[in-house]
XYZ file of C-alpha atoms in Angstrom:
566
model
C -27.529 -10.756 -42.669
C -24.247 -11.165 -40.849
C -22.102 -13.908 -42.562
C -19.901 -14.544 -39.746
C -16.361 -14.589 -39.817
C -13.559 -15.886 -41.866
C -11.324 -18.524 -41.271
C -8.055 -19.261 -42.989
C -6.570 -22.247 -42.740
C -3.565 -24.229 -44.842
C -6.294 -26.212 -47.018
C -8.514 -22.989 -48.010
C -11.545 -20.573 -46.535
C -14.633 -21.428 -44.671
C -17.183 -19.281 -43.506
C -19.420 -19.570 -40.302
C -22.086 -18.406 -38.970
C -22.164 -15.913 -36.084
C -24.685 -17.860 -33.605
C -23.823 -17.306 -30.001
C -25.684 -20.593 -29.265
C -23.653 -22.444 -31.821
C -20.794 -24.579 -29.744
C -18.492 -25.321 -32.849
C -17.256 -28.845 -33.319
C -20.651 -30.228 -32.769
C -22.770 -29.777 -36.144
C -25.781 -31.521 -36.306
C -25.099 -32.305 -40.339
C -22.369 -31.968 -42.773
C -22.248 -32.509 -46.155
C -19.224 -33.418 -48.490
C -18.286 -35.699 -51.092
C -19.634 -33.144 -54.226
C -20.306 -29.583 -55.411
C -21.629 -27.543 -53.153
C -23.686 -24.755 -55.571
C -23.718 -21.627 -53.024
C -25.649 -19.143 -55.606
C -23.973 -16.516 -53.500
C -23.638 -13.445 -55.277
C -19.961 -14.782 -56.064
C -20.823 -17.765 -57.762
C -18.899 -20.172 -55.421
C -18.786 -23.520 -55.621
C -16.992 -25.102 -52.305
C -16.918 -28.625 -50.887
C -18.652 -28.697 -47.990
C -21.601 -27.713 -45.636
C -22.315 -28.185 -42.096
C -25.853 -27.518 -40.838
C -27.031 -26.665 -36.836
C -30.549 -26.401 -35.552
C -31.544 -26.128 -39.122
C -29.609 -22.923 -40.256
C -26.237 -22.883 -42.084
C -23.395 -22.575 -39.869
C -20.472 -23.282 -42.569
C -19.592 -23.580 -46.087
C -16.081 -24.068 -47.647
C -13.573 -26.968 -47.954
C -13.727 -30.275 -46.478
C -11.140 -30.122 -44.122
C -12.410 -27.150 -42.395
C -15.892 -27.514 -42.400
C -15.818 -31.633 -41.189
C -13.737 -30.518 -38.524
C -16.916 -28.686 -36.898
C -18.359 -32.854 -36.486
C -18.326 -35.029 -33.544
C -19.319 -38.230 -33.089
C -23.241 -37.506 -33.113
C -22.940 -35.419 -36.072
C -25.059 -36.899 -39.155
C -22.086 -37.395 -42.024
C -23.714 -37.322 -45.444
C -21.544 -38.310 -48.713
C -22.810 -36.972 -51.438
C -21.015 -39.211 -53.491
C -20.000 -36.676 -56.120
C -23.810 -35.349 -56.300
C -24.418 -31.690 -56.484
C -25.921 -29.865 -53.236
C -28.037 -26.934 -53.824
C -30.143 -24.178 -52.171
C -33.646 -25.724 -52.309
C -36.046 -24.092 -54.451
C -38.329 -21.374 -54.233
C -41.578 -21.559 -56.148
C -42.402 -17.987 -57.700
C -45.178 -18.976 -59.057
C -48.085 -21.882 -58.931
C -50.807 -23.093 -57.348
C -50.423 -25.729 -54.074
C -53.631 -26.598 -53.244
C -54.655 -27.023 -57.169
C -51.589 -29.654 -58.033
C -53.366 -31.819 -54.412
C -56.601 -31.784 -56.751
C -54.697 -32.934 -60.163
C -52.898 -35.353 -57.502
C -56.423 -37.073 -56.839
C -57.979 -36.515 -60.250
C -57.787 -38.694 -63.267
C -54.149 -38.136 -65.120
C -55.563 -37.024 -68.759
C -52.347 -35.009 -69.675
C -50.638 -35.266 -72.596
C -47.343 -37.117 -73.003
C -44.453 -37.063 -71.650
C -46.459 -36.278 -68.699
C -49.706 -38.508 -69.248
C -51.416 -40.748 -71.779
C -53.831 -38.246 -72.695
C -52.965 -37.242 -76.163
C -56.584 -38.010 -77.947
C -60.329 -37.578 -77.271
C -60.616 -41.677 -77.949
C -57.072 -42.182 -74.930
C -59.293 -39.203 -72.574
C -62.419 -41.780 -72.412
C -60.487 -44.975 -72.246
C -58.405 -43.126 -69.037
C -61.777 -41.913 -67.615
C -63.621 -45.217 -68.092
C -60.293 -47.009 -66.685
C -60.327 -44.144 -63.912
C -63.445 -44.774 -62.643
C -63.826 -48.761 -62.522
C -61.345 -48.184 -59.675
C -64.059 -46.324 -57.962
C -62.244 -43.405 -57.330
C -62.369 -41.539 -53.417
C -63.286 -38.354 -55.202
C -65.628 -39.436 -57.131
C -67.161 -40.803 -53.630
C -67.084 -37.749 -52.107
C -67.921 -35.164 -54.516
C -69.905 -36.866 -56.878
C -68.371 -35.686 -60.075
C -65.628 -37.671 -61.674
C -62.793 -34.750 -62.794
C -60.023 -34.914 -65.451
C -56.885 -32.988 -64.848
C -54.745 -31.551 -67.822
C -56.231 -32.314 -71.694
C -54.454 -30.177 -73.711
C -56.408 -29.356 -76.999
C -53.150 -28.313 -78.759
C -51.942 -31.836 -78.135
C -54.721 -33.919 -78.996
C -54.475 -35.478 -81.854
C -58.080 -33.918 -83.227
C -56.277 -30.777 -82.837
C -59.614 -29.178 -80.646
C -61.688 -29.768 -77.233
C -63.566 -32.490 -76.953
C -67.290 -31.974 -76.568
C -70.349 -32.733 -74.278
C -71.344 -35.864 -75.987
C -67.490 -37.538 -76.348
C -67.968 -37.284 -72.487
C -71.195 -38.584 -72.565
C -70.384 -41.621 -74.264
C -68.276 -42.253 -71.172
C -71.101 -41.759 -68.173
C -74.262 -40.482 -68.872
C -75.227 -41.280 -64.921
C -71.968 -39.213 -63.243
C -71.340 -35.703 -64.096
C -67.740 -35.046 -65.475
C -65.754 -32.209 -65.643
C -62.387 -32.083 -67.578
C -59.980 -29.240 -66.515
C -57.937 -27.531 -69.209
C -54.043 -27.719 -68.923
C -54.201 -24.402 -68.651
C -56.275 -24.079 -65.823
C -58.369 -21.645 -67.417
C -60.913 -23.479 -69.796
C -63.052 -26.905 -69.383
C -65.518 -29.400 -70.983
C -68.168 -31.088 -68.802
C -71.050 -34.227 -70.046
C -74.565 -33.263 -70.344
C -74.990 -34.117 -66.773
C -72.074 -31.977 -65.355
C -73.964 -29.108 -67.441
C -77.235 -29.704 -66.025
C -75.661 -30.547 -62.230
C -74.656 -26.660 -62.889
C -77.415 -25.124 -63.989
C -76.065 -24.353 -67.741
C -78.424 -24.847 -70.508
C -79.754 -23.071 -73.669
C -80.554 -19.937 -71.596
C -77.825 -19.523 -69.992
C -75.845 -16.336 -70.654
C -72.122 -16.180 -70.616
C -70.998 -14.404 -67.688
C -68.684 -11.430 -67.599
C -64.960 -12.463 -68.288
C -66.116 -16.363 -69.584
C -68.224 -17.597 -72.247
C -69.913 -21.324 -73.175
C -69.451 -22.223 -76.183
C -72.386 -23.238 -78.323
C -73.220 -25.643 -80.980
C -74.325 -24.790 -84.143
C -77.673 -23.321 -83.267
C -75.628 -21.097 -81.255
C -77.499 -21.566 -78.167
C -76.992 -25.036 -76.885
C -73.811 -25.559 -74.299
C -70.979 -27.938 -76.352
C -69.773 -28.635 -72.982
C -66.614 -26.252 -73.341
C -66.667 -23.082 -71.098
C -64.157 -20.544 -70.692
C -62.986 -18.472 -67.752
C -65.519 -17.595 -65.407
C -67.873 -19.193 -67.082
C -65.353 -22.742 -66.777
C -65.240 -21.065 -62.889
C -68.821 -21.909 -62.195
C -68.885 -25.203 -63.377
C -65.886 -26.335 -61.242
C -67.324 -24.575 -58.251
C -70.399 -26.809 -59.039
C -67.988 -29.582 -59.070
C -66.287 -28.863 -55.549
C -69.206 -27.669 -54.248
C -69.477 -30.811 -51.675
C -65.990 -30.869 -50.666
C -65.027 -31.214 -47.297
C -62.954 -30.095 -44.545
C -61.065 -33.239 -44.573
C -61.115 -33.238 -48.591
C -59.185 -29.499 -48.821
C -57.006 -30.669 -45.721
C -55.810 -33.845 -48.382
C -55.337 -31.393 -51.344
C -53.608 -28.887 -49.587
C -51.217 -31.950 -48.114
C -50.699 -33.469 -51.298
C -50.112 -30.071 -53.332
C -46.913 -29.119 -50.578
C -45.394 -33.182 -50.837
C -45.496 -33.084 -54.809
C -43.437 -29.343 -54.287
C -41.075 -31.423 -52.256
C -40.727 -34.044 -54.615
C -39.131 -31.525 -57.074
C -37.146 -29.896 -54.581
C -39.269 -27.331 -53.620
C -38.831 -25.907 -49.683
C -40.793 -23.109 -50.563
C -43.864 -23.542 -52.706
C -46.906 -20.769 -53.261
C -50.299 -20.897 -53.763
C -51.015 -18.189 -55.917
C -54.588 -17.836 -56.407
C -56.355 -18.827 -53.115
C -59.952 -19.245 -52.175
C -61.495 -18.421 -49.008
C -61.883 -22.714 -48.516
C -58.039 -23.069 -49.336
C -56.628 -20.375 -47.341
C -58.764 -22.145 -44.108
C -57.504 -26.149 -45.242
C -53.427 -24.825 -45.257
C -54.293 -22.907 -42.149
C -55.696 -25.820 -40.536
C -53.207 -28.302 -41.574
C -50.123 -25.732 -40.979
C -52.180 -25.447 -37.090
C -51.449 -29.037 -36.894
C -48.000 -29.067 -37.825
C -48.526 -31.055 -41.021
C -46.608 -28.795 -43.433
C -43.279 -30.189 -44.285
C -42.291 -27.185 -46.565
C -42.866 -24.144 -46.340
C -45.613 -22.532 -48.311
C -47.086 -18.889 -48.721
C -50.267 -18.200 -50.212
C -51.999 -14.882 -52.629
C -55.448 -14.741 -51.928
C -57.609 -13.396 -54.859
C -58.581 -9.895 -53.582
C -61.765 -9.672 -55.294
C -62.765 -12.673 -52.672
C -61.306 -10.736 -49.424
C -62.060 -7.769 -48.154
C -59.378 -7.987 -45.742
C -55.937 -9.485 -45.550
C -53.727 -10.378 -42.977
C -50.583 -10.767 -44.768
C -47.469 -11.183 -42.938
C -43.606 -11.632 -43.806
C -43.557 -14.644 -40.873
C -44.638 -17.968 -41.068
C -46.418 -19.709 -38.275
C -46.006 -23.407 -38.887
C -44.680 -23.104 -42.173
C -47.385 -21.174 -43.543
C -48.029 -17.231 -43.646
C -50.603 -15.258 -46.329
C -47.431 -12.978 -48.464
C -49.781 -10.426 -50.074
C -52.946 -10.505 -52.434
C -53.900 -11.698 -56.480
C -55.281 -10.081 -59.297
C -55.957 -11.886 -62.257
C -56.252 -9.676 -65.284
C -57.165 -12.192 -68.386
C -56.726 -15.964 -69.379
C -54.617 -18.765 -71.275
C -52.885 -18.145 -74.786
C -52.842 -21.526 -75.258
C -56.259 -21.222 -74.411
C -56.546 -18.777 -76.429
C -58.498 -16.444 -73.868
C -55.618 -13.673 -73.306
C -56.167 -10.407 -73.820
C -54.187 -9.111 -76.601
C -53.424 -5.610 -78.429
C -53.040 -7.420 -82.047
C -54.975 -10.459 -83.339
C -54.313 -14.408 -82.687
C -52.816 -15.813 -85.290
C -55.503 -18.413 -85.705
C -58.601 -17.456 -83.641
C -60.247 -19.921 -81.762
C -63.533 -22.124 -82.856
C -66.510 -19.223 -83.117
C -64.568 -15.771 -83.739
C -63.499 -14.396 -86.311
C -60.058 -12.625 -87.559
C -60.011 -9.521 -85.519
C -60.014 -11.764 -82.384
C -58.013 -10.476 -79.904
C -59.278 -12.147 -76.404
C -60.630 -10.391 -73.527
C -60.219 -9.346 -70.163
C -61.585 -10.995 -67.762
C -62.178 -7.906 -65.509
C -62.689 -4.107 -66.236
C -59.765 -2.157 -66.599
C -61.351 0.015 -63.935
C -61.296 -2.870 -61.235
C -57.863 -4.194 -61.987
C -57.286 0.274 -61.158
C -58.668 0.309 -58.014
C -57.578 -2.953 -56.976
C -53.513 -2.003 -57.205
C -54.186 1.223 -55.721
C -55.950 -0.609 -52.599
C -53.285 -2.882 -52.694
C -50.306 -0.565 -52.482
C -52.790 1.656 -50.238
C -52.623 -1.432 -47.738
C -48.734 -1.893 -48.420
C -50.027 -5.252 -49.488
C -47.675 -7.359 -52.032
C -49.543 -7.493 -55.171
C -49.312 -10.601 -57.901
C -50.715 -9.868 -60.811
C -51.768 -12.650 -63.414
C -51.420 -11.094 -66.949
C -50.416 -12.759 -70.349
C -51.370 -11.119 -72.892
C -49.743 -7.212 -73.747
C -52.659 -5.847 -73.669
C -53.182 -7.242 -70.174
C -49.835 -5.862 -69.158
C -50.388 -2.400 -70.703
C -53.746 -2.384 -67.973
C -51.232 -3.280 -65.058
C -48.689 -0.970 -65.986
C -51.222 1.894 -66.076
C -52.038 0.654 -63.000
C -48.915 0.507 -61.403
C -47.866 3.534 -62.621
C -50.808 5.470 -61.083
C -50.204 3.534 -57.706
C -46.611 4.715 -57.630
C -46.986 8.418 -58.045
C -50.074 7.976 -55.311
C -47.924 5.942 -53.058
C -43.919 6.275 -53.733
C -42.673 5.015 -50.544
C -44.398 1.884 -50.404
C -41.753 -1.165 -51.190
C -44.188 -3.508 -52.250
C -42.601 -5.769 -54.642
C -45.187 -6.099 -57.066
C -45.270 -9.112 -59.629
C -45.685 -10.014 -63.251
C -47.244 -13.162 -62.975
C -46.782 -15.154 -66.512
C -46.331 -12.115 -69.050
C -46.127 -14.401 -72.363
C -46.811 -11.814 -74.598
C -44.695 -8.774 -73.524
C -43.443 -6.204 -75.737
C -39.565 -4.653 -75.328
C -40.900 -1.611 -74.160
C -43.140 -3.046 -71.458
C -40.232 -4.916 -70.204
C -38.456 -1.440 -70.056
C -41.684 -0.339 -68.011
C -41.367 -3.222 -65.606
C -37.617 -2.146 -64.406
C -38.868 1.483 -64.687
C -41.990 0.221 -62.339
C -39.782 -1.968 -60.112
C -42.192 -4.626 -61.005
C -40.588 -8.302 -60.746
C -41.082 -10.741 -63.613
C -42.190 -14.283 -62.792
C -42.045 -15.454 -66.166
C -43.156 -18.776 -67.796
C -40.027 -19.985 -70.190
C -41.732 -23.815 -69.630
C -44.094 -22.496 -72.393
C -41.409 -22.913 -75.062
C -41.504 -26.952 -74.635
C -45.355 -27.805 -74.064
C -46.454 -24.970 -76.144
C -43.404 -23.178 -78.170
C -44.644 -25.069 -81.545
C -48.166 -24.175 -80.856
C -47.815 -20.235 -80.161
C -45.748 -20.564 -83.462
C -47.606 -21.982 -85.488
C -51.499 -20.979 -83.886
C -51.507 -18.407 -80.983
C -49.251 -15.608 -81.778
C -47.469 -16.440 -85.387
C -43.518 -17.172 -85.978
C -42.344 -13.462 -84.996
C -44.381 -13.093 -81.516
C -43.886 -16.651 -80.437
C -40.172 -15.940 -81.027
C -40.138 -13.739 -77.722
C -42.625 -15.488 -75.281
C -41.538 -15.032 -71.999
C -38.137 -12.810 -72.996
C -35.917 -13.514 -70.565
C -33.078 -11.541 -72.689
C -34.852 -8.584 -72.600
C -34.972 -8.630 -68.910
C -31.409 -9.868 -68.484
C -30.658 -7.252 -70.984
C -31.880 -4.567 -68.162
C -30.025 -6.781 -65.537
C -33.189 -7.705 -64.136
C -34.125 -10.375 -61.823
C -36.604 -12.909 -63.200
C -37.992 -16.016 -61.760
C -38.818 -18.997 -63.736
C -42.271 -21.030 -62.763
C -44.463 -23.969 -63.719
C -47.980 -22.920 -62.768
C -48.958 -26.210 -61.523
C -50.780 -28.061 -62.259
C -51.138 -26.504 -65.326
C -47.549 -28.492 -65.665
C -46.066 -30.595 -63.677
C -43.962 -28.956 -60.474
C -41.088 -30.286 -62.380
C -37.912 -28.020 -61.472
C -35.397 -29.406 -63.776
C -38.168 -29.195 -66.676
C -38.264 -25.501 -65.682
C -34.470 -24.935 -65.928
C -34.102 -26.993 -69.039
C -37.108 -24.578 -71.154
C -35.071 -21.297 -69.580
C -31.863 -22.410 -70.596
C -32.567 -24.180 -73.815
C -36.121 -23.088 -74.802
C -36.917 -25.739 -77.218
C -40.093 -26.822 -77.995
C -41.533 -30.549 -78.243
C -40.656 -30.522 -82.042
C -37.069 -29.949 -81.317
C -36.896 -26.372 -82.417
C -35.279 -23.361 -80.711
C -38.223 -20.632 -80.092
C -36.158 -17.295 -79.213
C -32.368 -18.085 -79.315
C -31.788 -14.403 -77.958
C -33.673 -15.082 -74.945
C -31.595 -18.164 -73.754
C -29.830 -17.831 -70.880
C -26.958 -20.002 -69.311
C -27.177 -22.718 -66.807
C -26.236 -20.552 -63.797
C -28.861 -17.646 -64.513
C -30.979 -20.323 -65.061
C -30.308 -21.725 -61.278
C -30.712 -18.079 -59.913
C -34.013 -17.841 -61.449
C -35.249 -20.611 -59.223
C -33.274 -20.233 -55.919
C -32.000 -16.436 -55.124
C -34.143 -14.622 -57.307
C -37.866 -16.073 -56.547
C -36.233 -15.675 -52.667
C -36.258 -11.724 -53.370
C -39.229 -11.758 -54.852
C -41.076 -13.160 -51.324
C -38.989 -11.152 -49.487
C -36.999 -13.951 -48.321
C -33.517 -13.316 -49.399
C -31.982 -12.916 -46.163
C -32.808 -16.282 -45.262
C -33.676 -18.155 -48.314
C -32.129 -18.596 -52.096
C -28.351 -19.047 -51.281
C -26.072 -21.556 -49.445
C -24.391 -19.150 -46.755
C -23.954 -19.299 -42.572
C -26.927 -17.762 -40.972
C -29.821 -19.039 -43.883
C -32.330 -21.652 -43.477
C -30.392 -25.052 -44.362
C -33.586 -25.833 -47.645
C -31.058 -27.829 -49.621
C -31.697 -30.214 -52.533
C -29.190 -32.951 -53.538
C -29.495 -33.522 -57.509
C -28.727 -36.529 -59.692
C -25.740 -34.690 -61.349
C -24.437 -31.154 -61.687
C -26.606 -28.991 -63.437
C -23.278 -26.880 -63.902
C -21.289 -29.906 -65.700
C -24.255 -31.981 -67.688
C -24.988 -31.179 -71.467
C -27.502 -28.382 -71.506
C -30.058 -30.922 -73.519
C -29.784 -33.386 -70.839
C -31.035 -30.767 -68.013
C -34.962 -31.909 -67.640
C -32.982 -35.343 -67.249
C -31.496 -34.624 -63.766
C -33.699 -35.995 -60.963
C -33.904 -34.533 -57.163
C -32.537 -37.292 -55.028
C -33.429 -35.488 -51.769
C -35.084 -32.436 -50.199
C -34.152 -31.225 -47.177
C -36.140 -28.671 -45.057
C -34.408 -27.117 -42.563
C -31.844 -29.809 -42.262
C -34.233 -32.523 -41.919
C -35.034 -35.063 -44.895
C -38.793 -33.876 -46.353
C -37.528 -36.281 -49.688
C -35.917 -38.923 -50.684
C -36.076 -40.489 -54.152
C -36.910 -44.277 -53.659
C -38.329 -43.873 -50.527
């Protein structure tokens, strides 16, 4: 990417853009009045940025750069606000956060009212007297985001709890995680699970006490089927809604660049339709699973502000969950194993094999879900065989989540050249649980270790996995620069970074990761003008007060997508 040239002038340096269709003087929009945050690769903070036909044209001091205005040029005044690069989502799921959007809000606080199995009925009964639209349509009444860590019964709640909210709808609650569920007696038999049923590969049902009966909760695959059974009778116009709603709640954080990260054959049609129509206000790229394709047509362009950016493979489940594959046991095993519990994979080692190898083989990107180590060690293996097969492919494969990494598989990541979309978030809705019930005081310590990879002076991006938490970007930058958990304590002081690492981690980093860098991540002449205006400067505030800040406005492409209030 050409920057442009450089000029001087008495009052400091500008840069502009080198467009020969650019007539200087006449800007469409320039901002001033606050920090301008470049995350250039020299840190620069200037005053000023002027925007035409939706790229950057200039960046420096005021003088300079509100001397490229007319009289139709849009003048905003930041009014001592910071002005960012908008963000780029490395990791989450769009079309998922449109169904938590249209689900009943079961989450725990500060995000929901959800924090026992008694507040989870009273929300569901409350939920549907307002006779919900997707109830309507698919017949099931859902429940995004319990958290069994959070409730105060400190478990799931079971088949009959939901039962003594509807016995004549079928209901489906959907883990935080994403990766585990609990459905009534009718949502059971709408599915087809009962006594006989066996668990399927890579899930399990978990059974009452006669060890054969359903309790409603169902892991993995086997939590899979029953929210296929759910969405079974979901329309064209139902996916279209999710897949709308799932890119405006991206914007609403400051997203210009969101991902869907695990995609269907049904979602990747609804974001191709609406993208078709012109109905995408951000941009958004999508992974879909590869063990539902056999063919791909991924591309590095967007048509309408959508394009397919490479495949998924998802390797095992939730810590939280406790359903991620692991080399030493949980600390406290979940309801039904016993002390040597150490999770599972959810596919054979063999598949996740060939499936890298026919990824790199295709010169596909690959992202790869894997939290637990012994999950990583698989996709390392694999990796590495893929490599020495294929060394010339520049794939840019990805660590999706990695909780549980050791220092040496972070050391086999740079070796690898695979990038590291890590989850820091964890340390605040689930630090004091990993502590004190998934991994134990010394592995918690080192979830998501971001100073290992800074250490290597790696890149990293920082995610949210929403819906499994809210698409909430300053809640992301406060748990990777602070990393303290709901209780208040610090989980992994040596793995804290500072504010502007932080920043990179959502803006120019996730950008290289897509392969976007050239026109994504920073504030510089020639890149896409995706700009977010904050409530206050990250760069000035007190650390603590970080998941404080609000986005004020979004801005794709120089046009408004945003704006707080409105």
């Amino acid at each position: 990417m050409s920057l442009g040239r450089r000029i001087s002038t008495t009052v400091g340096t500008v840069l502009l853009a080198s467009c020969p269709a650019l007539s200087f003087g006449a800007a469409d929009t320039v901002f001033f009045g606050g920090p301008v945050i470049t995350m250039d690769d020299k840190d620069r903070v200037v005053e000023a940025l002027a925007v035409e036909d939706g790229r950057i044209v200039a960046v420096g001091d005021k003088a300079t750069v509100l001397a490229l205005a007319d009289s139709a040029t849009h003048r905003v005044d930041l009014e001592a606000a910071p002005l960012l690069p908008g963000f780029v989502d490395s990791h989450s799921h769009a079309n998922f956060i449109g169904l938590q959007a249209l689900s009943a809000n079961i989450l725990p606080p500060p995000d929901g009212g959800g924090g026992s199995v008694a507040d989870i009925q009273n929300i569901l009964r409350e939920y549907l007297k307002t006779e919900p639209s997707l109830e309507k349509e698919l017949g099931w009444v859902i429940g995004f985001g319990y958290d069994d860590s959070q409730l105060a019964e400190q478990r799931h709640p079971t088949r009959q709890e939901m039962d003594a909210v509807s016995t004549e709808v079928p209901i489906l609650l959907i883990h935080q995680s994403g990766h585990l569920g609990v459905a009534n007696s009718l949502g059971l038999k709408m599915a087809g699970v009962g006594p006989d049923t066996p668990d399927p590969d890579g899930g399990a049902f978990r059974r009452e006490s006669d060890g054969k009966q359903p309790n409603g909760v169902a892991e993995e695959y086997a939590f899979f089927h029953l929210i296929f059974a759910a969405l079974a009778g979901s329309t064209e116009e139902l996916q279209d809604r999710m897949a709308l709603a799932g890119a405006e709640a991206m914007a609403r954080y400051g997203y210009t660049t969101a991902q869907e990260g695990r995609a269907n054959p049904e979602g990747i049609a609804a974001l191709k339709r609406v993208a078709d129509r012109g109905e995408l206000a951000i941009d958004l790229v999508a992974y879909p699973d590869m063990l539902m394709f056999e063919d791909v047509a991924a591309t590095r362009d967007y048509a309408n502000r959508f394009r397919i950016g490479g495949v998924k493979l998802t390797i095992d489940g939730s810590p939280q969950g406790k359903t991620a594959w692991l080399s030493h046991p949980y600390h406290v095993p979940p309801q039904g194993q016993d002390e040597d519990y150490l999770g599972y994979p959810a596919i054979d080692v063999e598949v996740v094999n060939s499936n890298v190898m026919r990824a790199f083989d295709e010169g596909w990107q690959i992202l790869v879900h894997s939290n637990g180590d012994a999950a990583t060690d698989a996709l390392i293996h694999a990796v590495r065989e893929a490599r020495e097969q294929y060394p010339d492919v520049e794939n840019r494969p990805v660590l999706i989540h990695g909780q549980v990494l050791r220092k040496a598989q972070v050391a086999a990541l740079d070796e690898l050249k695979i990038f590291p979309s890590l989850f820091p978030m964890h340390t605040f809705y689930w630090g004091d649980w990993h502590r004190d019930s998934v991994l134990g005081p010394e592995r918690a310590e080192n979830i998501s270790p971001t100073g290992w990879v800074r250490e290597r002076g790696m890149m990293f991006g920082s995610h949210h996995d929403a819906p499994v938490a809210n698409p909430d970007s300053m809640r992301v930058l406060s748990a990777t620069v602070n990393r303290t958990t709901r209780s208040g304590a610090v989980l992994g002081p040596q793995h804290r970074v500072d504010v502007m690492t932080g920043l990179r981690a959502l803006t120019i980093w996730p950008a290289w990761q897509h392969f976007e860098e050239e026109s994504k991540g920073s504030l510089e002449p020639g890149k896409l003008a995706d700009l977010v205006i904050l409530s206050d400067n990250p760069l000035g505030v007190d650390p603590d007060d970080l998941a404080d800040l609000k986005v004020e406005s979004t801005y794709k492409e120089g046009q408004v997508v945003y704006q707080r209030g409105q």
